[in-house]
Tab-separated table of C-alpha atoms and ligand atoms in Angstrom:
chain	number	residue	atom	x	y	z
A	213	MET	CA	0.020	0.205	-0.145
A	214	THR	CA	1.115	3.515	-0.193
A	215	PRO	CA	2.634	4.517	3.019
A	216	LEU	CA	0.877	8.093	4.006
A	217	PRO	CA	3.107	10.984	3.701
A	218	LEU	CA	2.069	12.347	7.144
A	219	ASP	CA	4.582	14.519	9.372
A	220	LEU	CA	3.682	15.120	12.846
A	221	SER	CA	5.379	18.072	14.364
A	222	ALA	CA	7.965	17.495	17.380
A	223	GLU	CA	5.064	19.517	19.981
A	224	VAL	CA	1.903	17.134	18.277
A	225	VAL	CA	4.086	13.866	19.152
A	226	ASP	CA	4.960	14.880	22.311
A	227	ALA	CA	1.469	15.717	23.100
A	228	HIS	CA	0.185	12.666	21.957
A	229	ALA	CA	2.746	10.601	23.935
A	230	THR	CA	2.394	12.305	27.132
A	231	GLY	CA	-1.543	13.025	26.438
A	232	LYS	CA	-1.709	16.238	26.422
A	233	PRO	CA	-4.683	17.757	24.411
A	234	LEU	CA	-4.711	18.853	20.917
A	235	VAL	CA	-6.322	21.070	18.619
A	236	ALA	CA	-6.001	21.021	14.741
A	237	LEU	CA	-6.576	24.464	12.977
A	238	GLU	CA	-6.935	24.844	9.104
A	239	SER	CA	-4.988	26.631	6.644
A	240	THR	CA	-7.290	28.118	3.969
A	241	ILE	CA	-8.425	30.966	6.582
A	242	ILE	CA	-4.592	31.903	6.267
A	243	THR	CA	-4.119	31.783	2.269
A	244	HIS	CA	-7.789	32.458	1.242
A	245	GLY	CA	-9.238	34.036	4.059
A	246	MET	CA	-7.129	36.917	5.284
A	247	PRO	CA	-4.627	39.108	3.436
A	248	TRP	CA	-1.161	39.365	4.081
A	249	PRO	CA	0.562	40.188	7.153
A	250	ARG	CA	-2.890	39.541	9.191
A	251	ASN	CA	-3.071	36.313	8.165
A	252	LEU	CA	0.288	35.443	9.855
A	253	GLU	CA	-0.406	37.381	12.612
A	254	THR	CA	-3.588	36.014	13.422
A	255	ALA	CA	-2.521	31.992	12.475
A	256	ARG	CA	0.272	32.779	15.417
A	257	GLY	CA	-2.260	34.456	17.313
A	258	LEU	CA	-4.456	31.483	17.459
A	259	GLU	CA	-1.772	28.814	18.335
A	260	ALA	CA	-1.014	31.423	21.222
A	261	VAL	CA	-4.338	31.476	22.440
A	262	ILE	CA	-4.517	27.563	22.379
A	263	ARG	CA	-1.163	27.409	24.470
A	264	ASP	CA	-2.567	30.044	26.996
A	265	GLU	CA	-5.693	27.317	27.662
A	266	GLY	CA	-3.313	24.698	28.671
A	267	ALA	CA	-3.731	22.409	24.860
A	268	VAL	CA	-1.001	22.052	22.074
A	269	PRO	CA	-2.076	23.638	18.640
A	270	ALA	CA	-1.830	21.595	15.031
A	271	THR	CA	-1.775	24.022	12.366
A	272	ILE	CA	-2.322	21.558	9.408
A	273	ALA	CA	-1.113	22.224	5.343
A	274	VAL	CA	0.179	19.751	2.596
A	275	ILE	CA	3.797	21.378	1.801
A	276	GLU	CA	5.653	19.870	-0.953
A	277	GLY	CA	3.564	16.526	-0.861
A	278	ARG	CA	3.450	15.675	2.801
A	279	LEU	CA	0.679	16.307	5.018
A	280	ARG	CA	1.536	18.357	7.690
A	281	ILE	CA	0.265	18.178	11.300
A	282	GLY	CA	1.796	21.307	13.213
A	283	LEU	CA	3.553	23.937	11.255
A	284	ASP	CA	6.899	25.159	12.505
A	285	PRO	CA	7.102	29.087	12.179
A	286	PRO	CA	8.985	29.133	8.656
A	287	MET	CA	6.350	26.887	7.029
A	288	LEU	CA	4.117	29.039	8.738
A	289	GLU	CA	5.112	32.103	7.459
A	290	ALA	CA	6.224	30.879	4.028
A	291	LEU	CA	2.402	29.338	3.592
A	292	ALA	CA	1.189	33.005	4.523
A	293	ARG	CA	3.514	34.831	2.062
A	294	ARG	CA	2.679	32.365	-0.939
A	295	PRO	CA	-0.094	34.203	-3.488
A	296	ASP	CA	-0.544	30.772	-5.422
A	297	VAL	CA	-1.415	27.853	-2.653
A	298	ALA	CA	-4.159	25.504	-3.881
A	299	LYS	CA	-7.038	25.201	-1.734
A	300	LEU	CA	-7.526	21.621	-0.922
A	301	SER	CA	-10.786	19.955	0.214
A	302	ARG	CA	-11.630	16.330	0.241
A	303	ALA	CA	-11.666	16.033	-3.573
A	304	ASP	CA	-8.137	17.551	-3.733
A	305	ILE	CA	-6.197	16.636	-0.817
A	306	ALA	CA	-4.900	13.261	-2.228
A	307	ALA	CA	-4.018	14.574	-5.818
A	308	CYS	CA	-2.179	17.477	-4.130
A	309	LEU	CA	-0.340	14.717	-2.070
A	310	ALA	CA	0.416	12.542	-5.018
A	311	THR	CA	1.790	14.825	-7.403
A	312	GLY	CA	4.224	16.731	-4.321
A	313	GLY	CA	2.011	19.888	-4.313
A	314	THR	CA	1.476	22.754	-1.884
A	315	GLY	CA	-1.655	23.342	-0.546
A	316	ALA	CA	-3.896	24.728	2.230
A	317	THR	CA	-6.537	22.749	3.898
A	318	THR	CA	-10.355	23.766	4.219
A	319	VAL	CA	-12.757	22.795	7.165
A	320	ALA	CA	-13.384	19.342	5.317
A	321	ALA	CA	-10.059	18.459	4.507
A	322	THR	CA	-8.495	19.594	7.816
A	323	MET	CA	-10.863	17.264	9.578
A	324	ILE	CA	-10.086	14.464	7.463
A	325	ALA	CA	-6.169	15.170	8.534
A	326	ALA	CA	-6.953	16.076	12.213
A	327	ARG	CA	-8.626	12.415	12.376
A	328	LEU	CA	-5.807	10.612	10.667
A	329	ALA	CA	-3.539	12.525	13.475
A	330	GLY	CA	-5.796	11.280	16.069
A	331	ILE	CA	-6.889	14.956	17.379
A	332	ALA	CA	-10.613	15.148	18.280
A	333	VAL	CA	-11.169	18.926	18.308
A	334	PHE	CA	-10.657	21.580	15.601
A	335	ALA	CA	-11.136	25.217	15.708
A	336	THR	CA	-12.061	27.601	12.603
A	337	GLY	CA	-13.522	30.869	11.860
A	338	GLY	CA	-16.937	30.091	9.838
A	339	ILE	CA	-17.712	26.647	7.783
A	340	GLY	CA	-18.702	26.340	3.930
A	341	GLY	CA	-22.433	25.640	3.501
A	342	VAL	CA	-25.378	26.155	1.200
A	343	HIS	CA	-24.935	28.976	-1.063
A	344	ARG	CA	-27.336	31.272	-2.028
A	345	GLY	CA	-29.136	30.399	-5.098
A	346	ALA	CA	-27.825	26.923	-4.445
A	347	GLU	CA	-31.001	25.853	-6.053
A	348	THR	CA	-29.956	26.616	-9.704
A	349	SER	CA	-25.981	26.764	-8.998
A	350	PHE	CA	-26.117	23.657	-7.041
A	351	ASP	CA	-23.072	25.196	-5.029
A	352	ILE	CA	-23.156	23.621	-1.263
A	353	SER	CA	-19.747	23.202	0.647
A	354	ALA	CA	-18.046	19.956	0.947
A	355	ASP	CA	-17.560	20.556	4.520
A	356	LEU	CA	-21.038	19.957	5.429
A	357	GLN	CA	-20.980	16.315	4.015
A	358	GLU	CA	-17.539	15.975	5.982
A	359	LEU	CA	-19.067	16.891	9.273
A	360	SER	CA	-21.435	13.789	8.774
A	361	GLN	CA	-18.613	11.318	8.216
A	362	THR	CA	-15.998	12.324	9.870
A	363	ALA	CA	-15.405	12.387	13.757
A	364	VAL	CA	-14.166	15.503	14.890
A	365	THR	CA	-15.744	18.506	16.739
A	366	VAL	CA	-15.644	21.690	14.841
A	367	VAL	CA	-15.665	24.782	16.555
A	368	SER	CA	-17.013	27.434	14.200
A	369	ALA	CA	-18.772	31.103	14.608
A	370	GLY	CA	-21.439	29.720	12.634
A	371	ALA	CA	-21.783	29.102	8.856
A	372	LYS	CA	-20.315	32.810	6.850
A	373	ALA	CA	-23.081	34.880	6.786
A	374	ILE	CA	-22.500	35.197	2.288
A	375	LEU	CA	-24.350	31.798	2.937
A	376	ASP	CA	-28.146	30.691	2.800
A	377	LEU	CA	-28.268	30.222	6.528
A	378	PRO	CA	-31.543	28.385	6.883
A	379	LYS	CA	-30.891	25.830	4.150
A	380	THR	CA	-27.323	25.429	5.755
A	381	PHE	CA	-28.835	24.247	8.929
A	382	GLU	CA	-31.617	22.392	7.438
A	383	LEU	CA	-28.889	20.431	5.441
A	384	LEU	CA	-26.724	19.734	8.325
A	385	GLU	CA	-30.243	18.220	10.194
A	386	THR	CA	-30.407	16.004	7.450
A	387	LEU	CA	-26.953	14.796	7.508
A	388	GLY	CA	-27.364	14.229	10.960
A	389	VAL	CA	-24.805	16.381	12.554
A	390	PRO	CA	-25.371	17.797	15.790
A	391	VAL	CA	-25.362	21.845	15.849
A	392	ILE	CA	-24.709	22.769	19.401
A	393	ALA	CA	-25.032	26.844	20.026
A	394	TYR	CA	-22.721	27.755	22.863
A	395	GLY	CA	-24.523	29.366	25.134
A	396	GLN	CA	-27.270	30.957	23.510
A	397	ASP	CA	-30.609	29.389	21.942
A	398	GLU	CA	-29.857	30.521	18.485
A	399	VAL	CA	-26.966	30.065	15.657
A	400	PRO	CA	-24.698	32.887	15.167
A	401	ALA	CA	-23.931	34.240	11.622
A	402	PHE	CA	-20.352	34.503	11.787
A	403	TRP	CA	-19.791	38.445	12.079
A	404	SER	CA	-23.059	38.535	13.785
A	405	ALA	CA	-23.758	36.430	17.117
A	406	ARG	CA	-27.662	35.906	15.858
A	407	SER	CA	-28.965	34.999	13.018
A	408	GLY	CA	-32.620	34.416	14.035
A	409	ILE	CA	-32.771	30.479	13.184
A	410	PRO	CA	-33.272	28.553	16.280
A	411	ALA	CA	-30.659	26.093	17.248
A	412	ALA	CA	-31.428	22.169	17.630
A	413	LEU	CA	-28.881	21.791	20.511
A	414	ARG	CA	-27.721	24.187	23.316
A	415	MET	CA	-24.620	23.608	25.414
A	416	ASP	CA	-23.294	26.346	28.090
A	417	GLU	CA	-20.236	24.044	29.041
A	418	PRO	CA	-17.010	22.594	27.209
A	419	ALA	CA	-17.653	19.888	29.969
A	420	GLN	CA	-20.908	18.774	27.946
A	421	ILE	CA	-19.357	19.358	24.523
A	422	ALA	CA	-16.631	17.122	25.187
A	423	ALA	CA	-18.971	14.253	26.956
A	424	GLY	CA	-21.278	14.875	23.621
A	425	HIS	CA	-18.171	13.718	21.506
A	426	LEU	CA	-17.360	10.894	23.476
A	427	MET	CA	-21.048	9.472	23.418
A	428	ARG	CA	-20.803	9.733	19.548
A	429	ALA	CA	-17.721	7.559	19.985
A	430	ALA	CA	-19.379	4.831	22.137
A	431	LEU	CA	-22.256	5.058	19.909
A	432	GLY	CA	-20.099	4.393	16.839
A	433	LEU	CA	-21.413	7.348	15.261
A	434	PRO	CA	-19.202	8.165	12.150
A	435	GLY	CA	-19.416	11.975	12.176
A	436	GLY	CA	-18.691	15.408	13.857
A	437	GLN	CA	-20.304	17.555	16.008
A	438	LEU	CA	-20.387	21.127	14.823
A	439	VAL	CA	-20.284	23.771	17.691
A	440	VAL	CA	-21.344	27.452	16.996
A	441	ASN	CA	-19.470	29.879	18.965
A	442	PRO	CA	-21.345	33.649	18.761
A	443	ILE	CA	-18.696	36.423	18.097
A	444	PRO	CA	-17.835	38.239	21.213
A	445	PRO	CA	-20.175	41.352	21.505
A	446	GLU	CA	-17.476	43.825	21.139
A	447	ALA	CA	-16.442	42.571	17.941
A	448	GLU	CA	-19.681	41.915	15.993
A	449	ILE	CA	-21.006	43.983	13.371
A	450	PRO	CA	-24.870	43.790	13.070
A	451	ALA	CA	-26.740	41.938	10.782
A	452	GLU	CA	-28.419	44.929	9.770
A	453	THR	CA	-25.101	46.784	8.644
A	454	LEU	CA	-23.848	43.485	6.820
A	455	ALA	CA	-26.994	42.453	5.108
A	456	PRO	CA	-26.698	45.030	1.924
A	457	LEU	CA	-23.296	44.941	1.575
A	458	VAL	CA	-23.223	40.980	1.614
A	459	ALA	CA	-26.143	41.279	-0.869
A	460	GLU	CA	-23.679	43.780	-3.441
A	461	ALA	CA	-20.936	41.492	-2.939
A	462	ILE	CA	-23.095	38.205	-3.954
A	463	ALA	CA	-23.881	40.431	-7.131
A	464	GLU	CA	-20.805	41.161	-8.048
A	465	ALA	CA	-19.599	37.796	-8.140
A	466	ALA	CA	-22.435	37.021	-10.202
A	467	SER	CA	-21.896	39.486	-12.588
A	468	ARG	CA	-17.958	38.664	-12.763
A	469	GLY	CA	-18.733	35.037	-13.108
A	470	ILE	CA	-16.967	33.778	-10.006
A	471	THR	CA	-17.907	30.251	-9.523
A	472	ALA	CA	-16.804	27.319	-7.419
A	473	LYS	CA	-13.898	27.183	-4.878
A	474	ALA	CA	-13.252	30.847	-5.815
A	475	VAL	CA	-17.023	32.240	-4.490
A	476	THR	CA	-15.632	32.196	-0.735
A	477	PRO	CA	-12.583	34.253	-1.033
A	478	PHE	CA	-13.831	36.501	-3.290
A	479	LEU	CA	-16.708	37.666	-0.941
A	480	LEU	CA	-14.618	37.646	1.829
A	481	SER	CA	-12.106	40.157	0.460
A	482	ARG	CA	-15.156	42.248	-1.315
A	483	LEU	CA	-16.594	42.420	2.503
A	484	PHE	CA	-13.158	43.447	3.926
A	485	GLU	CA	-12.950	46.488	1.334
A	486	MET	CA	-16.729	47.606	1.917
A	487	THR	CA	-16.577	47.327	5.682
A	488	GLY	CA	-13.097	49.338	5.460
A	489	GLY	CA	-11.652	46.901	7.121
A	490	ARG	CA	-13.877	45.834	10.170
A	491	SER	CA	-15.184	42.341	8.396
A	492	LEU	CA	-11.551	40.925	9.046
A	493	GLU	CA	-11.092	42.361	12.678
A	494	ALA	CA	-14.674	40.691	13.411
A	495	ASN	CA	-13.218	37.485	11.851
A	496	VAL	CA	-9.956	37.567	14.050
A	497	ALA	CA	-11.979	37.987	17.014
A	498	LEU	CA	-14.345	35.289	16.461
A	499	VAL	CA	-11.683	32.734	15.341
A	500	ARG	CA	-9.484	33.521	18.525
A	501	ASN	CA	-12.693	32.810	20.790
A	502	ASN	CA	-13.382	29.834	18.761
A	503	ALA	CA	-9.860	28.466	19.079
A	504	ALA	CA	-10.312	29.180	23.187
A	505	LEU	CA	-13.236	27.164	23.538
A	506	ALA	CA	-11.915	24.138	21.015
A	507	ALA	CA	-8.932	24.534	23.644
A	508	ARG	CA	-11.332	23.569	26.866
A	509	VAL	CA	-13.309	21.371	24.795
A	510	SER	CA	-10.126	19.319	23.898
A	511	CYS	CA	-8.862	19.590	27.846
A	512	GLU	CA	-12.444	18.229	28.616
A	513	ILE	CA	-12.284	15.421	26.614
A	514	ALA	CA	-8.544	13.985	27.632
A	515	ARG	CA	-9.774	14.778	31.271
A	516	GLN	CA	-12.668	12.963	30.814
A	517	SER	CA	-11.139	10.211	28.940
A	518	GLY	CA	-8.091	9.703	30.832
B	811	LIG	N1	-13.642	30.376	8.005
B	811	LIG	C1	-13.098	31.378	7.826
B	811	LIG	N2	-12.275	32.048	6.809
B	811	LIG	C2	-12.359	31.045	5.821
B	811	LIG	C3	-12.684	29.797	5.877
B	811	LIG	C4	-13.284	29.710	7.314
B	811	LIG	O1	-12.823	32.715	8.926
B	811	LIG	O2	-11.986	31.631	4.562
B	811	LIG	C5	-12.729	28.936	4.723
B	811	LIG	C6	-12.654	27.312	5.639
B	811	LIG	O3	-12.070	26.354	4.791
B	811	LIG	C7	-13.960	26.416	4.872
B	811	LIG	C8	-13.891	27.392	3.267
B	811	LIG	O4	-13.745	25.207	4.173
B	811	LIG	O5	-13.189	29.101	4.102
B	811	LIG	C9	-15.296	27.243	2.790
B	811	LIG	O6	-15.235	27.253	1.167
B	811	LIG	P1	-16.415	26.868	0.260
B	811	LIG	O7	-17.326	27.603	0.546
B	811	LIG	O8	-15.439	26.613	-0.971
B	811	LIG	O9	-16.288	25.482	0.786
B	812	LIG	MN1	-18.512	25.708	-2.896
């Protein structure tokens, strides 16, 4: 059988050997979600937040044909500086590894890698979902199916508000993915804490989220849990402020013929311009908040299973 070109950082190897809790981080947010140099600052900051909470970070990417679980500082910086990195989802990751390529992992590909590396918890910003107009474009992120088949708990701030949120949460329900709102009764909408959409599940303690993860394993259920953690109030952009800008950005993407993998990065960068950078500041704040919660959940999984 083809050997898996998997490299664990020394820190990740040590964490496994000593039973320290780990948190996976994706790399598409670095290469396609945020502009230089804020992307690198944010990526480093997330690792620091996870360490401060007593867990070990593992940023995941494919570098020259090797699946890296934990990037050393020069590797992280090189990835953040490169303008031409591929965006890898479930469909792309094997081909990238097989051809010696370099690519950033999306939520779906990061879940696959985290599971292979024995990491139970992963922090991101917002998952991909059902795009508006999906009834004609069929644009639905592979992140949703991945959540239904790969047993990793993903801590997010919901699905990005550029998406069709009601359809996204309907589809997650159909796929059997538990959507757990943290500390409130409705799902958040990425840059805004509220969406008006009631959450199927609510938990107020990391210990409950950890217990849910372990119970799914005991049941032999294959998929993951999606935690939706509201953006901190001081960083929030009200949904009313954002709605017209999102509509304008989506219309622009359509008129410019932007499709497939390019849609989400285009909309994020247009909103950055339209909000004078405020959407990026909100994105940084929410992903840091998610990293902290993910670390607490990972510590609880280690405690409850130890
Ligand atoms: N969260 C962010 N910024 C991002 C992403 C998540 O704050 O850029 C990325 C994730 O990697 C997610 C991807 O998987 O956006 C969704 O892309 P698509 O809609 O093409 O599936
Ligand atoms: Mn898509």
